[in-house]
Structures are given as structure tokens and as C-alpha cells.
PDB file of N, CA and C in Angstrom:
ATOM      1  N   UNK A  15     -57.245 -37.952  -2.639  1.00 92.00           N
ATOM      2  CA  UNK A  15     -55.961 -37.703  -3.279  1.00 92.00           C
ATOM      3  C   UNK A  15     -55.358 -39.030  -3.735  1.00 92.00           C
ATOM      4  N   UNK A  16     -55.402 -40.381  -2.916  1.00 95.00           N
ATOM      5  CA  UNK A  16     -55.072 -41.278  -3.347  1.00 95.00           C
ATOM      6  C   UNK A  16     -55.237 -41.833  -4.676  1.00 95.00           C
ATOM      7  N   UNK A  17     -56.895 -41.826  -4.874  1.00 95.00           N
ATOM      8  CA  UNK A  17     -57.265 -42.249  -5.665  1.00 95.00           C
ATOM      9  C   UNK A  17     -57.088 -41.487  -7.462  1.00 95.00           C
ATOM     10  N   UNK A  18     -56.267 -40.214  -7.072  1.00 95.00           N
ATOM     11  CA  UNK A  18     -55.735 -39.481  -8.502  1.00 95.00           C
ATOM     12  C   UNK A  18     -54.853 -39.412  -8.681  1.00 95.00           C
ATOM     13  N   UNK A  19     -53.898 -40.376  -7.828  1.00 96.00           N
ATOM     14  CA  UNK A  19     -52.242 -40.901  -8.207  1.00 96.00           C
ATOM     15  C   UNK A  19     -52.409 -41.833  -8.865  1.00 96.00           C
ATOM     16  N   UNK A  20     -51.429 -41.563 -10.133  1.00 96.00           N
ATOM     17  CA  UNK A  20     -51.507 -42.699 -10.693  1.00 96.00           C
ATOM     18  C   UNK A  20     -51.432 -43.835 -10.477  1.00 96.00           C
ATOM     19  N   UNK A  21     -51.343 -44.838 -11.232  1.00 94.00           N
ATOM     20  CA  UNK A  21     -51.099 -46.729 -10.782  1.00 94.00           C
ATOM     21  C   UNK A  21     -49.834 -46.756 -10.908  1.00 94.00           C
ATOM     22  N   UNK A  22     -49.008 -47.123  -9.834  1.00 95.00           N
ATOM     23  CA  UNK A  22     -47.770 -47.284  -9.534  1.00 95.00           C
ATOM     24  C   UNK A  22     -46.907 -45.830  -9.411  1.00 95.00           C
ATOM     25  N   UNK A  23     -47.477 -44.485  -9.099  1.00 97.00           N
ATOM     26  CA  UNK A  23     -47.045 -43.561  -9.250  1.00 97.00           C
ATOM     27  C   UNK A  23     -47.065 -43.097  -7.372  1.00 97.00           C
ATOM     28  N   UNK A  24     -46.264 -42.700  -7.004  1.00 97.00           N
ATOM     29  CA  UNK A  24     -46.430 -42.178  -5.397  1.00 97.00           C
ATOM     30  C   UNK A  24     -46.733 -40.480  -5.176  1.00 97.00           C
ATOM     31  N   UNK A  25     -47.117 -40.116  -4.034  1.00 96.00           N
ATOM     32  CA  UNK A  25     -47.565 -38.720  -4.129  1.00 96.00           C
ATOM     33  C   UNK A  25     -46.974 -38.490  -2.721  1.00 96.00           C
ATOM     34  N   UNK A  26     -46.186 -37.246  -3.062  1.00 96.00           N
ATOM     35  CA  UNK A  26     -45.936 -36.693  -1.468  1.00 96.00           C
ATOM     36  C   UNK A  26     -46.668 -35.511  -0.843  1.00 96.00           C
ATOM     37  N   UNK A  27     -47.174 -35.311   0.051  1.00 93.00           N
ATOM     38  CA  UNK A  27     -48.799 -34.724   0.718  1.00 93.00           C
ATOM     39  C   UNK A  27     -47.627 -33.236   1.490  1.00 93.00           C
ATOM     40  N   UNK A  28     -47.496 -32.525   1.371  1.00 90.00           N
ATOM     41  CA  UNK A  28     -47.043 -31.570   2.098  1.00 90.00           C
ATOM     42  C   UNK A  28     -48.080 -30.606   3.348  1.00 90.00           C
ATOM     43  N   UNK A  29     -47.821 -31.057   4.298  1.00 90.00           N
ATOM     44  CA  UNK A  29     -48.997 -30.855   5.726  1.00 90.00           C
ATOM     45  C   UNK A  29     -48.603 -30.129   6.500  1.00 90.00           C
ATOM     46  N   UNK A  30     -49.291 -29.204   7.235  1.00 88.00           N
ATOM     47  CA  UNK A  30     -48.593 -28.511   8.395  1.00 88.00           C
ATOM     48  C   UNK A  30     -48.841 -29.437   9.642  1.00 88.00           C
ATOM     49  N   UNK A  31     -48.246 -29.082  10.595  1.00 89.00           N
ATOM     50  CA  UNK A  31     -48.197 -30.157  11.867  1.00 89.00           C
ATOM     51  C   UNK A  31     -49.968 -30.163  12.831  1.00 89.00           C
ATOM     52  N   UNK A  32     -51.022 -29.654  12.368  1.00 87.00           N
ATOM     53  CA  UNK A  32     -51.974 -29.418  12.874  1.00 87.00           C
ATOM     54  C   UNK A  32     -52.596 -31.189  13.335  1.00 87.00           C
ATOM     55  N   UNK A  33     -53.277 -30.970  14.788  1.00 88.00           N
ATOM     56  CA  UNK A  33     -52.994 -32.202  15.177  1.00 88.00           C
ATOM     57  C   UNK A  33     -54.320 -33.051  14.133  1.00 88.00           C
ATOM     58  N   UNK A  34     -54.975 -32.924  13.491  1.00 88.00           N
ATOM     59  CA  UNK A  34     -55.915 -33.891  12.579  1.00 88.00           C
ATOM     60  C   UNK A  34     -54.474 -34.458  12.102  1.00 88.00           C
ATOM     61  N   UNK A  35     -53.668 -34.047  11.150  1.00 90.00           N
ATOM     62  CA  UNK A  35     -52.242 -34.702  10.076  1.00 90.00           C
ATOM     63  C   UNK A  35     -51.474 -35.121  11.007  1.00 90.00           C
ATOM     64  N   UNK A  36     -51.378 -35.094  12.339  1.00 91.00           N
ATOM     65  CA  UNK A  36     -50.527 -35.900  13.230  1.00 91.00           C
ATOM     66  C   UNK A  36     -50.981 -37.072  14.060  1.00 91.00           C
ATOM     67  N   UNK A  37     -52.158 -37.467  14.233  1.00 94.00           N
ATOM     68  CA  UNK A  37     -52.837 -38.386  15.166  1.00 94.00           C
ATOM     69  C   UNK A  37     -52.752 -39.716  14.177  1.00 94.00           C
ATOM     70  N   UNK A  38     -51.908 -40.266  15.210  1.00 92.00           N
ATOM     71  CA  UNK A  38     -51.853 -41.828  14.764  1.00 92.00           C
ATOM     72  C   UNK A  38     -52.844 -42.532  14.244  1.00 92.00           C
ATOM     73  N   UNK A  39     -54.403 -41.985  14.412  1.00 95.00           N
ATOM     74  CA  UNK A  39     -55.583 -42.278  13.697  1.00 95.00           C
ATOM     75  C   UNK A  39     -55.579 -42.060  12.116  1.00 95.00           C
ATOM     76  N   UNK A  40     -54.964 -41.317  11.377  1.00 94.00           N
ATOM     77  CA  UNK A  40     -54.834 -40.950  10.341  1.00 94.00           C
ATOM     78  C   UNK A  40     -54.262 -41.934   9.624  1.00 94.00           C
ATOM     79  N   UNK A  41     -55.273 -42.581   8.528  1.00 95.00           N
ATOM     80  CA  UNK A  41     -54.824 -43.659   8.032  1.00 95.00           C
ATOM     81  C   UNK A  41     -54.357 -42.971   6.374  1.00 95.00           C
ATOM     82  N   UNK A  42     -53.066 -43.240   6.264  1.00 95.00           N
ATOM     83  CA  UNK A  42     -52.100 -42.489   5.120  1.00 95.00           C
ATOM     84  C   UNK A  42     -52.458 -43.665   3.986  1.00 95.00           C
ATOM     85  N   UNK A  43     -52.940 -43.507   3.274  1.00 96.00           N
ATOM     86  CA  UNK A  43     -52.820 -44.656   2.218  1.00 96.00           C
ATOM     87  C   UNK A  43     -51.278 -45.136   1.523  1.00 96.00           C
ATOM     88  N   UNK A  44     -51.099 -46.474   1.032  1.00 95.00           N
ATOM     89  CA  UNK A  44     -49.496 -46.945   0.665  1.00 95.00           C
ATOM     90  C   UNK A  44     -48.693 -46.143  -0.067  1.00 95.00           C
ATOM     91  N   UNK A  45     -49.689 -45.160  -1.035  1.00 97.00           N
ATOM     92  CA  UNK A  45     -49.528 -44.349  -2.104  1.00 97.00           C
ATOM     93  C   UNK A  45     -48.956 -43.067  -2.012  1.00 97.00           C
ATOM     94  N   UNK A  46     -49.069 -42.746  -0.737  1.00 96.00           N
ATOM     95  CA  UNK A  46     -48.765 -41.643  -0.137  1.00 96.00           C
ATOM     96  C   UNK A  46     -47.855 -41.389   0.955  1.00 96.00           C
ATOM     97  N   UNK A  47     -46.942 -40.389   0.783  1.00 96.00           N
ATOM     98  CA  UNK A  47     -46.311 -40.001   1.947  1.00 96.00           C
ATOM     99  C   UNK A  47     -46.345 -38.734   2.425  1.00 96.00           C
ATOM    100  N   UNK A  48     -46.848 -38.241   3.760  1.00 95.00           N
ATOM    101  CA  UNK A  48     -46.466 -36.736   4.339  1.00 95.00           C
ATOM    102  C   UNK A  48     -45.392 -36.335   4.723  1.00 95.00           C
ATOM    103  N   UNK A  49     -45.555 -35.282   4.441  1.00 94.00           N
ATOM    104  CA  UNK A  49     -44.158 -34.048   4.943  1.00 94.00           C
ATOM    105  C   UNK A  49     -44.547 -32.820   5.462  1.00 94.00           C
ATOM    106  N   UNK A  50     -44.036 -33.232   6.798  1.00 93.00           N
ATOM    107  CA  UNK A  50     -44.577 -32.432   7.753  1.00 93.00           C
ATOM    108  C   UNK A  50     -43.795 -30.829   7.406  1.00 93.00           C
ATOM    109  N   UNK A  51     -44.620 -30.010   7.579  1.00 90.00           N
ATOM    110  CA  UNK A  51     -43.826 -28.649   7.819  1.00 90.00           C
ATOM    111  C   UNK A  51     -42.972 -28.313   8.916  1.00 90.00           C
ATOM    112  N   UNK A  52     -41.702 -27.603   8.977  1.00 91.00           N
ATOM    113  CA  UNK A  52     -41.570 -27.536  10.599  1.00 91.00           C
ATOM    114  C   UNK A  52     -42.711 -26.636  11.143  1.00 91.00           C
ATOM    115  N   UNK A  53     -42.430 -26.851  12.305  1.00 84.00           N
ATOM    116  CA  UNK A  53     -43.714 -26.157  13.173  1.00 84.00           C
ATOM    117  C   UNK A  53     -43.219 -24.445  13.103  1.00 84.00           C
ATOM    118  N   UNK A  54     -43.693 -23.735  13.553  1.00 81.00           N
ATOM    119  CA  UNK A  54     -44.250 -22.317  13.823  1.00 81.00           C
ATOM    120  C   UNK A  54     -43.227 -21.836  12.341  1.00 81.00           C
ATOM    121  N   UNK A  55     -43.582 -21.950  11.195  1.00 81.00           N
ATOM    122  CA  UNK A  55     -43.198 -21.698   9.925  1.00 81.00           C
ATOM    123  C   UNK A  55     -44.282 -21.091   8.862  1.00 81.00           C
ATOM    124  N   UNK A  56     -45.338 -20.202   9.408  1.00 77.00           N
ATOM    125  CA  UNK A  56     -46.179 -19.493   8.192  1.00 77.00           C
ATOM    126  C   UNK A  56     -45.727 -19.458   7.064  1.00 77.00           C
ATOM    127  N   UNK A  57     -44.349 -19.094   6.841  1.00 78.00           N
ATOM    128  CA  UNK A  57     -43.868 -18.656   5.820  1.00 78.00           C
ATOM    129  C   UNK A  57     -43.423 -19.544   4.660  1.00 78.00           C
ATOM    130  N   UNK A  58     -43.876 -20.873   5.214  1.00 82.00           N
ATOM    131  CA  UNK A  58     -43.648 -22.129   3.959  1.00 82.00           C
ATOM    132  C   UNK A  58     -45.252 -22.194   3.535  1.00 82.00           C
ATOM    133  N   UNK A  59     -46.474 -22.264   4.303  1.00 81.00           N
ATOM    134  CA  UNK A  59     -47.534 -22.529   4.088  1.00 81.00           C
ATOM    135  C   UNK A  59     -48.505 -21.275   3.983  1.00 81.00           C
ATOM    136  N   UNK A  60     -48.543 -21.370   2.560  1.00 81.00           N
ATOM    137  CA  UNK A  60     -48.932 -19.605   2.394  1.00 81.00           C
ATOM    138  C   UNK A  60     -50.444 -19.665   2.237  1.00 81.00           C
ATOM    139  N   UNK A  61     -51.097 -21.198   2.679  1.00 83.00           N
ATOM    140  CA  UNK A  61     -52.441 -20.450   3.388  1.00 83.00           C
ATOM    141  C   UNK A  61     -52.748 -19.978   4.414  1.00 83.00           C
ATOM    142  N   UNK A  62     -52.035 -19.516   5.399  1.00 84.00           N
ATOM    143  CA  UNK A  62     -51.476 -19.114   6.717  1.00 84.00           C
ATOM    144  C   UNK A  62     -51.626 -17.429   6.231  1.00 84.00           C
ATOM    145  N   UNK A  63     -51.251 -16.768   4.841  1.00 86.00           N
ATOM    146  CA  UNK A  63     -51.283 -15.249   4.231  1.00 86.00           C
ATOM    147  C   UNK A  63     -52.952 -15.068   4.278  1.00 86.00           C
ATOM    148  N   UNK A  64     -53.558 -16.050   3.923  1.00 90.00           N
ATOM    149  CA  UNK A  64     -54.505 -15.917   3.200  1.00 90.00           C
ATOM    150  C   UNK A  64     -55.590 -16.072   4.327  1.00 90.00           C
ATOM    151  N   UNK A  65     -55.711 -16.829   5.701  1.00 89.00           N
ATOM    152  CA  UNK A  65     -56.396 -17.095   6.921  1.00 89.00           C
ATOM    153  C   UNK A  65     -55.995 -15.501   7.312  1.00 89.00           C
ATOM    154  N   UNK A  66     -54.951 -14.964   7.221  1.00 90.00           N
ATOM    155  CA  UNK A  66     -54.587 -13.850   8.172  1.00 90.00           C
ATOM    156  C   UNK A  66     -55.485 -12.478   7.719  1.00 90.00           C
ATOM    157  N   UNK A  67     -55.130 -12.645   5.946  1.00 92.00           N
ATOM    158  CA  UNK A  67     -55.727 -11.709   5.269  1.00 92.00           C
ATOM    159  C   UNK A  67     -57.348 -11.239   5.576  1.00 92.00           C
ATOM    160  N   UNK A  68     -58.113 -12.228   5.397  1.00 94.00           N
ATOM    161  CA  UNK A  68     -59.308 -12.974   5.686  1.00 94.00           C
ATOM    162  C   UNK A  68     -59.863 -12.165   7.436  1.00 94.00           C
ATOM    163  N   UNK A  69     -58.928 -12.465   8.143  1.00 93.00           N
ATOM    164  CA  UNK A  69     -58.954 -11.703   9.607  1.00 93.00           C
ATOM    165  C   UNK A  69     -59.448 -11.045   9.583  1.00 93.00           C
ATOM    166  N   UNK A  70     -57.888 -10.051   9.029  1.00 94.00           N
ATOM    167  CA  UNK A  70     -57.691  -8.715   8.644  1.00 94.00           C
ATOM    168  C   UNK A  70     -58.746  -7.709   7.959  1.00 94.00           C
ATOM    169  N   UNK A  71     -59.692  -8.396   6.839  1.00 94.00           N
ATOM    170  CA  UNK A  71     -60.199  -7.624   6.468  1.00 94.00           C
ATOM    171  C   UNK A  71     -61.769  -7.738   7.126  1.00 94.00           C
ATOM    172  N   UNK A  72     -62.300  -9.310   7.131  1.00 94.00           N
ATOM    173  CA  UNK A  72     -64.070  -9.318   7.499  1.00 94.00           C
ATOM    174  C   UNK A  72     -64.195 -10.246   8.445  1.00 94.00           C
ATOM    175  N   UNK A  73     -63.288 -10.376   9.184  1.00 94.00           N
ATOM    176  CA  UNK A  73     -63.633 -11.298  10.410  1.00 94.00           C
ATOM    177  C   UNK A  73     -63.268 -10.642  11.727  1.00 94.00           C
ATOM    178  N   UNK A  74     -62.046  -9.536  11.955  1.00 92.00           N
ATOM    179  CA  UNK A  74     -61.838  -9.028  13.565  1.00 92.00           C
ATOM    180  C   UNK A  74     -62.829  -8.247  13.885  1.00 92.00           C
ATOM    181  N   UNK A  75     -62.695  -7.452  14.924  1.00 91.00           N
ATOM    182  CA  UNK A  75     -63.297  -7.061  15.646  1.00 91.00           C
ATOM    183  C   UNK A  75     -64.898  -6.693  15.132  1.00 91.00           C
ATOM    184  N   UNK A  76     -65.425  -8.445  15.681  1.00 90.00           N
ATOM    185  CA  UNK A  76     -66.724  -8.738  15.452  1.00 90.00           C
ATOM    186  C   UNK A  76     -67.408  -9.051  16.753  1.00 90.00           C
ATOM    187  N   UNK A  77     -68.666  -9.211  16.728  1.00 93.00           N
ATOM    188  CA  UNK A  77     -69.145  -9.246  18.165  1.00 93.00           C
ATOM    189  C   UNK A  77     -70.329 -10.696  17.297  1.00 93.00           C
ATOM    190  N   UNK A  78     -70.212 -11.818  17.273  1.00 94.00           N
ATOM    191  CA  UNK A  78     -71.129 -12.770  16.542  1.00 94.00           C
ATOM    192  C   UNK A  78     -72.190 -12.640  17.278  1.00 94.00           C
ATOM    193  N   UNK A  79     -73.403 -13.078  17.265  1.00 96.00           N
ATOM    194  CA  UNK A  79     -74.609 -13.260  17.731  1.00 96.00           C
ATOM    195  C   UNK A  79     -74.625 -14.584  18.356  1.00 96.00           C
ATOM    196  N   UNK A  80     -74.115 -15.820  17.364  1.00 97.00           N
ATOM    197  CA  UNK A  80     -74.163 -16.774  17.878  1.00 97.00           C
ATOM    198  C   UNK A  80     -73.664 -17.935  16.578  1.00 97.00           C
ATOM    199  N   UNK A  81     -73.680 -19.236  16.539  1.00 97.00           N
ATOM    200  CA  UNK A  81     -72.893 -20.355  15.893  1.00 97.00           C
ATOM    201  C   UNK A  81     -73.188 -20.079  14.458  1.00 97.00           C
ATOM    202  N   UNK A  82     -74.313 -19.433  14.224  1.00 97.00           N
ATOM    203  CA  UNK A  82     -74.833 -19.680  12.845  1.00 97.00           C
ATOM    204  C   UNK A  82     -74.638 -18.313  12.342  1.00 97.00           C
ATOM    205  N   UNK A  83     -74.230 -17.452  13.385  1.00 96.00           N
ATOM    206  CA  UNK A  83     -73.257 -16.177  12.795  1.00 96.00           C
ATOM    207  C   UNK A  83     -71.802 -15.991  12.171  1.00 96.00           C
ATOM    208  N   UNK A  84     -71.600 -16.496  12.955  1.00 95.00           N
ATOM    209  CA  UNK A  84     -70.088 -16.924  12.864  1.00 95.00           C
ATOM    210  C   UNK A  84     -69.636 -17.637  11.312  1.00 95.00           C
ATOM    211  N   UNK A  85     -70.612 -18.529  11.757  1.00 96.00           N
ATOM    212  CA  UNK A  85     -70.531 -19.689  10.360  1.00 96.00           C
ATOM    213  C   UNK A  85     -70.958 -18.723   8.856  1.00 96.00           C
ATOM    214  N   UNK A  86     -71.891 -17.833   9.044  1.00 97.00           N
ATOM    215  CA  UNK A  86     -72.092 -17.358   8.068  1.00 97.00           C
ATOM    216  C   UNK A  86     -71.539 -16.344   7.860  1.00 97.00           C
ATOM    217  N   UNK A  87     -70.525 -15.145   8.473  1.00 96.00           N
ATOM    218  CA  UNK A  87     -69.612 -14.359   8.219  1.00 96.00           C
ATOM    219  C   UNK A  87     -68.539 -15.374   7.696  1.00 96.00           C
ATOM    220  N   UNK A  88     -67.918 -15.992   8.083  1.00 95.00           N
ATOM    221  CA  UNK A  88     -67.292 -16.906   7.533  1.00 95.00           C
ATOM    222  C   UNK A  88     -67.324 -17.630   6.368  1.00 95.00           C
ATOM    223  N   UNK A  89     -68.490 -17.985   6.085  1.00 97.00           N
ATOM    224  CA  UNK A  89     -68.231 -18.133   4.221  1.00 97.00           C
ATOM    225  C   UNK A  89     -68.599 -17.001   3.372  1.00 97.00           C
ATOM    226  N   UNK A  90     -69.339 -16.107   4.032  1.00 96.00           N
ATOM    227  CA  UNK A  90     -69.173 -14.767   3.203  1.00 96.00           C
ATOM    228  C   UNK A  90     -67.904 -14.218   3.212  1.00 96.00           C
ATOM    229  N   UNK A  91     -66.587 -13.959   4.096  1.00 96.00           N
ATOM    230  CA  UNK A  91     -65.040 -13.948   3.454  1.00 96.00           C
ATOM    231  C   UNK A  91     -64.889 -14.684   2.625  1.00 96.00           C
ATOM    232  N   UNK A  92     -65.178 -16.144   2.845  1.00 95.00           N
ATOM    233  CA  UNK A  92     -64.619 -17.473   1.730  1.00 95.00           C
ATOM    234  C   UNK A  92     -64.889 -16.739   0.997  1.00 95.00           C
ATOM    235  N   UNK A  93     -66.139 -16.750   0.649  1.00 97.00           N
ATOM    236  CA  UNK A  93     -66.791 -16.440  -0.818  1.00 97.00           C
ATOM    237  C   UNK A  93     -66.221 -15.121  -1.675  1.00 97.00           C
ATOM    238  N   UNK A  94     -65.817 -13.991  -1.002  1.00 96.00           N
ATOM    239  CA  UNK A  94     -65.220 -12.674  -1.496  1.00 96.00           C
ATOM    240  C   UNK A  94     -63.786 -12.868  -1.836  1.00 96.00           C
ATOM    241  N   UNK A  95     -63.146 -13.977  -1.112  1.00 95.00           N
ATOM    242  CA  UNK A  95     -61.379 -14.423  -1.253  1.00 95.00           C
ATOM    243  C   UNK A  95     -61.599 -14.930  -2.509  1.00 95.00           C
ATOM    244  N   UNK A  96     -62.683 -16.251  -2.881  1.00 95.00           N
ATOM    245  CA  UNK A  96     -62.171 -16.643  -3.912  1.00 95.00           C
ATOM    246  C   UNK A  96     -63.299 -15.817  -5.382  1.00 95.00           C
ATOM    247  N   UNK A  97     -63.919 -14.999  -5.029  1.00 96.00           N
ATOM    248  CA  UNK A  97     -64.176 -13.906  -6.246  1.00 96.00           C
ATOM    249  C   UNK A  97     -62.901 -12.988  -6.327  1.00 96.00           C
ATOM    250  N   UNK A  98     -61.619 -13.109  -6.008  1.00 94.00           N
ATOM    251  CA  UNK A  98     -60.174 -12.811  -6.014  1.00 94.00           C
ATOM    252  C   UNK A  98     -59.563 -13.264  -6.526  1.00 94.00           C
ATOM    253  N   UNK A  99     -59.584 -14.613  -7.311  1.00 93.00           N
ATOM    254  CA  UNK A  99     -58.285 -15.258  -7.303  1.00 93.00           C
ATOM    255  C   UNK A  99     -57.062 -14.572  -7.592  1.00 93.00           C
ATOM    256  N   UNK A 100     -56.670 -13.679  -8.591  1.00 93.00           N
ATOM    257  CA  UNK A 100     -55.462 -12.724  -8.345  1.00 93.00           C
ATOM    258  C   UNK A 100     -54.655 -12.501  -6.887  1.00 93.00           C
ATOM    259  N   UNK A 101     -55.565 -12.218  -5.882  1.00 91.00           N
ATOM    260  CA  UNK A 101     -55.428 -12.211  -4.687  1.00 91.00           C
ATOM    261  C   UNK A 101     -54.610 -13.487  -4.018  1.00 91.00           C
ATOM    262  N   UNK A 102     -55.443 -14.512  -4.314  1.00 89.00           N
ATOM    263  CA  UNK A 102     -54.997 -15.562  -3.692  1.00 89.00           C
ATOM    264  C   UNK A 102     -53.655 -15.857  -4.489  1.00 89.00           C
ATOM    265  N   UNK A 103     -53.733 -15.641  -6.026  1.00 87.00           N
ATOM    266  CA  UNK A 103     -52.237 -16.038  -6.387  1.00 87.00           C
ATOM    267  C   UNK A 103     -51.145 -14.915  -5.649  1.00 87.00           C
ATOM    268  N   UNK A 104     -51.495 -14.057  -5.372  1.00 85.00           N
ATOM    269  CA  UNK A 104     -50.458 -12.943  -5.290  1.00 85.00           C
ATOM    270  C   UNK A 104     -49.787 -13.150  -3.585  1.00 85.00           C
ATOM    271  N   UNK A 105     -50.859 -13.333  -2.734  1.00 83.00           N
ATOM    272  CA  UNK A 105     -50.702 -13.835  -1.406  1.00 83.00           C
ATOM    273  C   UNK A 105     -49.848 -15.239  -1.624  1.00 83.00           C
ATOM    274  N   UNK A 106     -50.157 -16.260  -2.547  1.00 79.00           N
ATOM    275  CA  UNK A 106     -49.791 -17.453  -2.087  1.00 79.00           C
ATOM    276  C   UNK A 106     -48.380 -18.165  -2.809  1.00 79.00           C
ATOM    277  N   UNK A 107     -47.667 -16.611  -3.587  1.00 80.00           N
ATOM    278  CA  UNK A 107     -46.882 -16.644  -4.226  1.00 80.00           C
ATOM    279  C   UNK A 107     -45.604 -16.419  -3.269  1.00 80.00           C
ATOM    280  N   UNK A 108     -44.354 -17.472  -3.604  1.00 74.00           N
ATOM    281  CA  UNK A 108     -43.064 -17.324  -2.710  1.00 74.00           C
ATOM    282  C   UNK A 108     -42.308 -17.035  -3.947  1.00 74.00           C
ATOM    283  N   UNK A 109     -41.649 -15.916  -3.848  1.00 73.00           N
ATOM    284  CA  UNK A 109     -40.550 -15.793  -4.552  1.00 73.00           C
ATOM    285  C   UNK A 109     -39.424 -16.170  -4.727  1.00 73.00           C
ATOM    286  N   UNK A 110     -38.914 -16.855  -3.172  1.00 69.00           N
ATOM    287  CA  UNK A 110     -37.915 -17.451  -3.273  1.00 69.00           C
ATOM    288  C   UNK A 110     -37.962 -18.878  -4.259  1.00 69.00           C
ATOM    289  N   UNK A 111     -39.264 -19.538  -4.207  1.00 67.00           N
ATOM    290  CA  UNK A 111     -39.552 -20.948  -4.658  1.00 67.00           C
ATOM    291  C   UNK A 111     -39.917 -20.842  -5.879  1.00 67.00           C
ATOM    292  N   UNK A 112     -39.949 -19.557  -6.950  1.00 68.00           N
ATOM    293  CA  UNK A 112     -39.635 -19.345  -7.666  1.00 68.00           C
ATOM    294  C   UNK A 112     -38.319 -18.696  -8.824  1.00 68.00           C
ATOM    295  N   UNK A 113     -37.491 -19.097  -8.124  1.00 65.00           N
ATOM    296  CA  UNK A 113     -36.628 -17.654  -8.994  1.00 65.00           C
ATOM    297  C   UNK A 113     -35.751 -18.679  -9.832  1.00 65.00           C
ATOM    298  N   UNK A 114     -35.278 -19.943 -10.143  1.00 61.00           N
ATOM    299  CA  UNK A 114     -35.368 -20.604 -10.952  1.00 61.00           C
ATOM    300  C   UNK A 114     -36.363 -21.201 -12.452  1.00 61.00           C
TER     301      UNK A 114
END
């Protein structure tokens, strides 16, 4: 991301509080600043609709076999979410953050 901000242009990173975006290890480049979400707030980070959706339709009540099951039910949702995109716009749409 750094590197597609412009030259002399700053970028603000909007993150949920998940601890990878919080560990003092995380080296933020000069270019950049985060903004943390408040915590237990789905409703700002609407890939939170779209993990749930995903659940909901090809991931609960599964019984995996094992790591390389899992992994591969799992990008077979990916893969059906984004032969959706309608979907994903419609899920990842806030109305309030639109009505201006």
C-alpha cells in the first residue's frame, strides 16, 4: 500500500483491532497512518457481513476430515463469494455512509 501513495501524498489505513494491526512489531511505513476501529463494532467493517455470510451458507455445520479439508472448503466459499460480486457490493454497502 505504501508504495501506491503517491510522492508526498499520505494514506490513512482503516484496521480493525485484530492483534496482527496492533503488535508493536508492525512496522507502519512514514506514509501511512492507521485507524483503528472501535472494538466489538461489525457494523463499521462490513467484511465482518461477508465472513458471516460465508458461515452461513458453506462453512457451518461441517465435520472436516482434516487441515487440507478445511483449507479447501474454504476457498471453494472464497471462490463462489467472489463469482458474486453483486453480493459482495450489496453486503458491503452502508447506507448510512452513503446518503450524502
Amino acid at each position: 500500500i505504501s508504495q501506491a501513495v503517491d510522492e508526498g501524498a499520505h494514506a490513512v489505513l482503516i484496521v480493525d483491532q485484530a492483534g496482527w494491526h496492533v503488535t508493536p512489531k508492525l512496522k507502519v511505513p512514514d506514509n501511512i497512518t492507521l485507524l483503528y476501529l472501535p472494538p466489538r463494532s461489525p457494523e463499521l467493517n462490513p467484511v465482518e457481513s461477508l465472513w458471516q455470510f460465508m458461515r452461513e451458507n458453506w462453512l457451518s455445520n461441517r465435520i472436516f476430515k482434516d487441515y487440507d479439508d478445511i483449507v479447501s472448503h474454504c476457498c471453494d466459499a472464497w471462490n463462489k463469494l467472489v463469482a458474486q460480486p453483486w453480493k459482495i457490493m450489496s453486503m458491503g454497502m452502508r447506507d448510512w455512509a452513503h446518503r450524502f
